[in-house]
Every structure is written in structure tokens, then in C-alpha cells.
JSON list of C-alpha atoms in Angstrom, two decimals:
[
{"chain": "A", "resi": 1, "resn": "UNK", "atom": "CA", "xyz": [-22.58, -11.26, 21.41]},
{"chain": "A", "resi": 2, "resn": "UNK", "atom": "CA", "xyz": [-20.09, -12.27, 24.04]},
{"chain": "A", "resi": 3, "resn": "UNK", "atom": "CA", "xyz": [-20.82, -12.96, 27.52]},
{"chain": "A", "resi": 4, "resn": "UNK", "atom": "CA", "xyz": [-19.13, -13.82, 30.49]},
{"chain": "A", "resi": 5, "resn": "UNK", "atom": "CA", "xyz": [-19.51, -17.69, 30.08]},
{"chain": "A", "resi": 6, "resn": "UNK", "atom": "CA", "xyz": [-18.63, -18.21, 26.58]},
{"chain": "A", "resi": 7, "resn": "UNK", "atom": "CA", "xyz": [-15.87, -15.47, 25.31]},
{"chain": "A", "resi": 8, "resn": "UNK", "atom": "CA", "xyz": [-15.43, -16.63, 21.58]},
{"chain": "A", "resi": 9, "resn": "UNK", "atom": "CA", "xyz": [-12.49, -14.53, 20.84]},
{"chain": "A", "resi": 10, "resn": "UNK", "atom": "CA", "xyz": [-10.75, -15.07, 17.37]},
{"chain": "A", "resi": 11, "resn": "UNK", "atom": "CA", "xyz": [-7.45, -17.30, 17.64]},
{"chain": "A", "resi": 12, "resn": "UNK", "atom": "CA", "xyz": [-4.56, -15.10, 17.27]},
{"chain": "A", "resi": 13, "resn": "UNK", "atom": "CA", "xyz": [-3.31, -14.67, 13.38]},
{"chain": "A", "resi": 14, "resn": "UNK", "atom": "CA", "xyz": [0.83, -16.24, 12.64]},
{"chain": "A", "resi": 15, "resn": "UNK", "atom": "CA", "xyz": [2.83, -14.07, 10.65]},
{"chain": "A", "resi": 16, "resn": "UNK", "atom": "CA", "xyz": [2.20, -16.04, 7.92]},
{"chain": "A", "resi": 17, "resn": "UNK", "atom": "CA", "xyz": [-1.41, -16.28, 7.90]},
{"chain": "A", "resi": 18, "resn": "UNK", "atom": "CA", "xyz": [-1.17, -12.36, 8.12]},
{"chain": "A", "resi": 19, "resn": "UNK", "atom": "CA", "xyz": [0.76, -12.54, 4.92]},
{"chain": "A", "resi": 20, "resn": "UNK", "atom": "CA", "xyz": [-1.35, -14.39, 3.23]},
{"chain": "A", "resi": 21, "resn": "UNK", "atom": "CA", "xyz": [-4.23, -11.68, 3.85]},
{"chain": "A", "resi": 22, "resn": "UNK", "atom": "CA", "xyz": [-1.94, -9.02, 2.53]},
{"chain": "A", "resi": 23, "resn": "UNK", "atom": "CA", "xyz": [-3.50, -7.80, -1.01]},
{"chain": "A", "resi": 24, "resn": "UNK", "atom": "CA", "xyz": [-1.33, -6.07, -3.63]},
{"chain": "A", "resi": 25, "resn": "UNK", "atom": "CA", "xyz": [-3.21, -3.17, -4.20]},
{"chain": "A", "resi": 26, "resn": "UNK", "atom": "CA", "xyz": [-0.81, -0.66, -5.34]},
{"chain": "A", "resi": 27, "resn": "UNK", "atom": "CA", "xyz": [2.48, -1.42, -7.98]},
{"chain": "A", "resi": 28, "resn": "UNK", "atom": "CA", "xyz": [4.65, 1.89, -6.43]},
{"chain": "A", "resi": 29, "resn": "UNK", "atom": "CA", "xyz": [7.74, -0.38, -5.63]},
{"chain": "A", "resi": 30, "resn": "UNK", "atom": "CA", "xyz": [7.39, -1.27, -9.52]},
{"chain": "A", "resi": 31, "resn": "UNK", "atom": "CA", "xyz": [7.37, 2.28, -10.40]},
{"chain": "A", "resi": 32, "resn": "UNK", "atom": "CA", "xyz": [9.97, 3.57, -8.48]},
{"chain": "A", "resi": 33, "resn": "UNK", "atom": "CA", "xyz": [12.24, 0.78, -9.45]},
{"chain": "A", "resi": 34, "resn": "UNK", "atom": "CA", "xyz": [11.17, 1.75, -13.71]},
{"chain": "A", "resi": 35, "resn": "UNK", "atom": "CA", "xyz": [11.85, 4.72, -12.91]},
{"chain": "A", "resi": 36, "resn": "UNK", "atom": "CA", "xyz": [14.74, 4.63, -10.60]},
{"chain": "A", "resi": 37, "resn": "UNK", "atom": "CA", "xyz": [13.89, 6.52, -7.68]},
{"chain": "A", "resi": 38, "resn": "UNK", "atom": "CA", "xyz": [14.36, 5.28, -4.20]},
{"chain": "A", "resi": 39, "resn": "UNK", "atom": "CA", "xyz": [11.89, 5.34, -1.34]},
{"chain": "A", "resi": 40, "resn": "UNK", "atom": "CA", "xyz": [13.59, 8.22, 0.34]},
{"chain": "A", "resi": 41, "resn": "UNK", "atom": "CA", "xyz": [13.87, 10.14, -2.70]},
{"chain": "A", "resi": 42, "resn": "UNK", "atom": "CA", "xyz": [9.88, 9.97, -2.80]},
{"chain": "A", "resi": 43, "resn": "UNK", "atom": "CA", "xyz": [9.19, 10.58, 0.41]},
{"chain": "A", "resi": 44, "resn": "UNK", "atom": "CA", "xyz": [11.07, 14.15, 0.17]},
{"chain": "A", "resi": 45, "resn": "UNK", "atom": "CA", "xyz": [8.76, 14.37, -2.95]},
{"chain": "A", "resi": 46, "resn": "UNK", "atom": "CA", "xyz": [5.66, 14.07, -1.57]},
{"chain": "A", "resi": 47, "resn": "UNK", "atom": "CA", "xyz": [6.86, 15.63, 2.11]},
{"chain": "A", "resi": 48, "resn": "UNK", "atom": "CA", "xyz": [6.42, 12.01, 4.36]},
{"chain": "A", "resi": 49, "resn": "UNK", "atom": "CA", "xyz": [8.89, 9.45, 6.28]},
{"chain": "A", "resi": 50, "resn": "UNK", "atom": "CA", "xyz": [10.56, 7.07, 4.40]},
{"chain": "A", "resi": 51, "resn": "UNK", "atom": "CA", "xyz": [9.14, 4.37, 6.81]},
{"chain": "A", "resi": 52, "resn": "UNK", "atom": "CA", "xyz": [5.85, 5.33, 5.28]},
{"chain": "A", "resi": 53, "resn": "UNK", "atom": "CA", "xyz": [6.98, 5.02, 1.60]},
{"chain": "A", "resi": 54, "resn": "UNK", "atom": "CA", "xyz": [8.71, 1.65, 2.71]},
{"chain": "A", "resi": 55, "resn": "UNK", "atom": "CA", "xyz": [5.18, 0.17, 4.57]},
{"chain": "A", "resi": 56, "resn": "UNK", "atom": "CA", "xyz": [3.05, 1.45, 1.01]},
{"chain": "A", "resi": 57, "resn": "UNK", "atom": "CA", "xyz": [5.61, 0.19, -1.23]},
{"chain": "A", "resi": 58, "resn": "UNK", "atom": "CA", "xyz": [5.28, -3.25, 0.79]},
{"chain": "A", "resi": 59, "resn": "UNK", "atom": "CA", "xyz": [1.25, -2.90, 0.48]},
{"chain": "A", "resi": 60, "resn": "UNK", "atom": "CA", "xyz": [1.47, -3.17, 4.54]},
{"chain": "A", "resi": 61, "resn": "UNK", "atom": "CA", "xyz": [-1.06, -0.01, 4.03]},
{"chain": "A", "resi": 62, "resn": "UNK", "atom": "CA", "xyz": [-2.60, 1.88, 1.37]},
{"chain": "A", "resi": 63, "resn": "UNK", "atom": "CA", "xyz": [-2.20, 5.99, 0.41]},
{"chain": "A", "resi": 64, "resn": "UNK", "atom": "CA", "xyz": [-4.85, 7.72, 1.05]},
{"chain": "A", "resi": 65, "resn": "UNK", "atom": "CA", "xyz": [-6.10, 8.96, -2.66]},
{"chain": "A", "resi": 66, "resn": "UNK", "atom": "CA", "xyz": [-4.95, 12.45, -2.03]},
{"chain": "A", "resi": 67, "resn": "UNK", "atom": "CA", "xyz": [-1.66, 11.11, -1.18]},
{"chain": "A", "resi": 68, "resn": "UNK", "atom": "CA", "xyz": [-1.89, 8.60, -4.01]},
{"chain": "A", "resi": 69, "resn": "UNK", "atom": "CA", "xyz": [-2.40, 11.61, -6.28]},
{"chain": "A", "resi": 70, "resn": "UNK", "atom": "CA", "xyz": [0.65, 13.48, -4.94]},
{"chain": "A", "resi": 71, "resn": "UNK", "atom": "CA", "xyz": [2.81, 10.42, -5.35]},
{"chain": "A", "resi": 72, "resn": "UNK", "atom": "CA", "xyz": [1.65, 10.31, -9.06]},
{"chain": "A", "resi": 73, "resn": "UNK", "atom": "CA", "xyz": [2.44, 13.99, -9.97]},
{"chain": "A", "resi": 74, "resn": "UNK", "atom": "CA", "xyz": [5.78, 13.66, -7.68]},
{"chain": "A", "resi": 75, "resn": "UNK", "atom": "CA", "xyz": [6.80, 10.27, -10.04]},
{"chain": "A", "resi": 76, "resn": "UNK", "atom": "CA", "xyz": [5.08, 12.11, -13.55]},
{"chain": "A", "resi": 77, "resn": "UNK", "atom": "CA", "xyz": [2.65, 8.77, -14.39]},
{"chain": "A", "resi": 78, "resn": "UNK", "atom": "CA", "xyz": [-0.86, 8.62, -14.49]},
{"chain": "A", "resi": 79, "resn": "UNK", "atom": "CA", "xyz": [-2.81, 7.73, -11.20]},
{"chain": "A", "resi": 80, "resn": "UNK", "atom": "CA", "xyz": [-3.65, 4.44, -12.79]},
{"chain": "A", "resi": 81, "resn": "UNK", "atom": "CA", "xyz": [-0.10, 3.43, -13.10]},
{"chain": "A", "resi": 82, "resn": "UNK", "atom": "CA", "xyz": [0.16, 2.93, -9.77]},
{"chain": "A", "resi": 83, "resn": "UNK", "atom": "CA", "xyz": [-2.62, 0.45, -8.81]},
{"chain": "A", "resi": 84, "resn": "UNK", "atom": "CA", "xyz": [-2.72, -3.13, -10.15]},
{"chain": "A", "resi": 85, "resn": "UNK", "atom": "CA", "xyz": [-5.75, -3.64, -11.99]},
{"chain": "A", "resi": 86, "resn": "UNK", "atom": "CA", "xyz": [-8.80, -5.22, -11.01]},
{"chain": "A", "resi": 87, "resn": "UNK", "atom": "CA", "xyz": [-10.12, -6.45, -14.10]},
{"chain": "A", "resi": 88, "resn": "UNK", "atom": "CA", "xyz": [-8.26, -6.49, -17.90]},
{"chain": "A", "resi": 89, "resn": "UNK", "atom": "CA", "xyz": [-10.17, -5.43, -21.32]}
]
């Protein structure tokens, strides 16, 4: 709990310890490149801002799964195909 005498506030993050945090979670930037489609092309698809493809493809945020769905039908691969794997069989 903070108080007034003793504020233990987090030291500010650098860039690059911000990028080191960032997890791959999703392969769309793969995807789109296999299958030749630019960002902008996608986000017409699946009716949102380029920006927003841009930031997922980057894994600066994740789809929602409904989204994630509607960028599957809108590139004709399995759900799957776009997330990297946790574990391999």
C-alpha cells in the first residue's frame, strides 16, 4: 500500500525494455505476406483502420477473438494459422 511517506512507484520502462516484454502472440504479418495481401487490403476486409492492422500485425496488441475470427475467414486459413503455437506435438 502506498502512503504519503514512502511512494514506491515503479521506475519508468525504456523503449527497449518495453520491447523486450512484447510477446509474439499472433503470426498475421506472416500470413498476409504468404498470402500477399497488404495491411490495408485487410483492414477493408474485416471493416477496421489500417493503423489497427499495422499495431496487430506488430503484436503491439492482440484481436479480440471475434475479430481474430473475422480476420481468418477474410484471409481463408484456419483460426489456428494465425497464432504461434504454444506447445509442438
Amino acid at each position: 500500500m502506498l502512503d504519503g511517506n514512502n511512494l514506491n512507484y515503479p521506475a519508468p520502462q525504456t523503449a527497449g525494455e518495453k520491447m523486450e516484454k512484447k510477446l509474439k502472440i499472433n503470426r498475421i504479418k506472416a500470413v498476409l505476406a504468404e498470402k500477399d495481401i497488404s495491411h490495408k487490403e485487410l483492414a477493408t476486409r474485416v471493416g477496421i483502420a489500417p493503423n489497427s492492422v499495422t499495431r496487430i500485425c506488430n503484436n503491439e496488441f492482440q484481436p479480440t477473438l471475434k475479430l481474430l475470427r473475422e480476420i481468418a475467414l477474410a484471409l481463408d486459413v484456419d483460426i489456428r494459422e494465425l497464432l504461434i503455437p504454444t506447445r509442438t506435438f
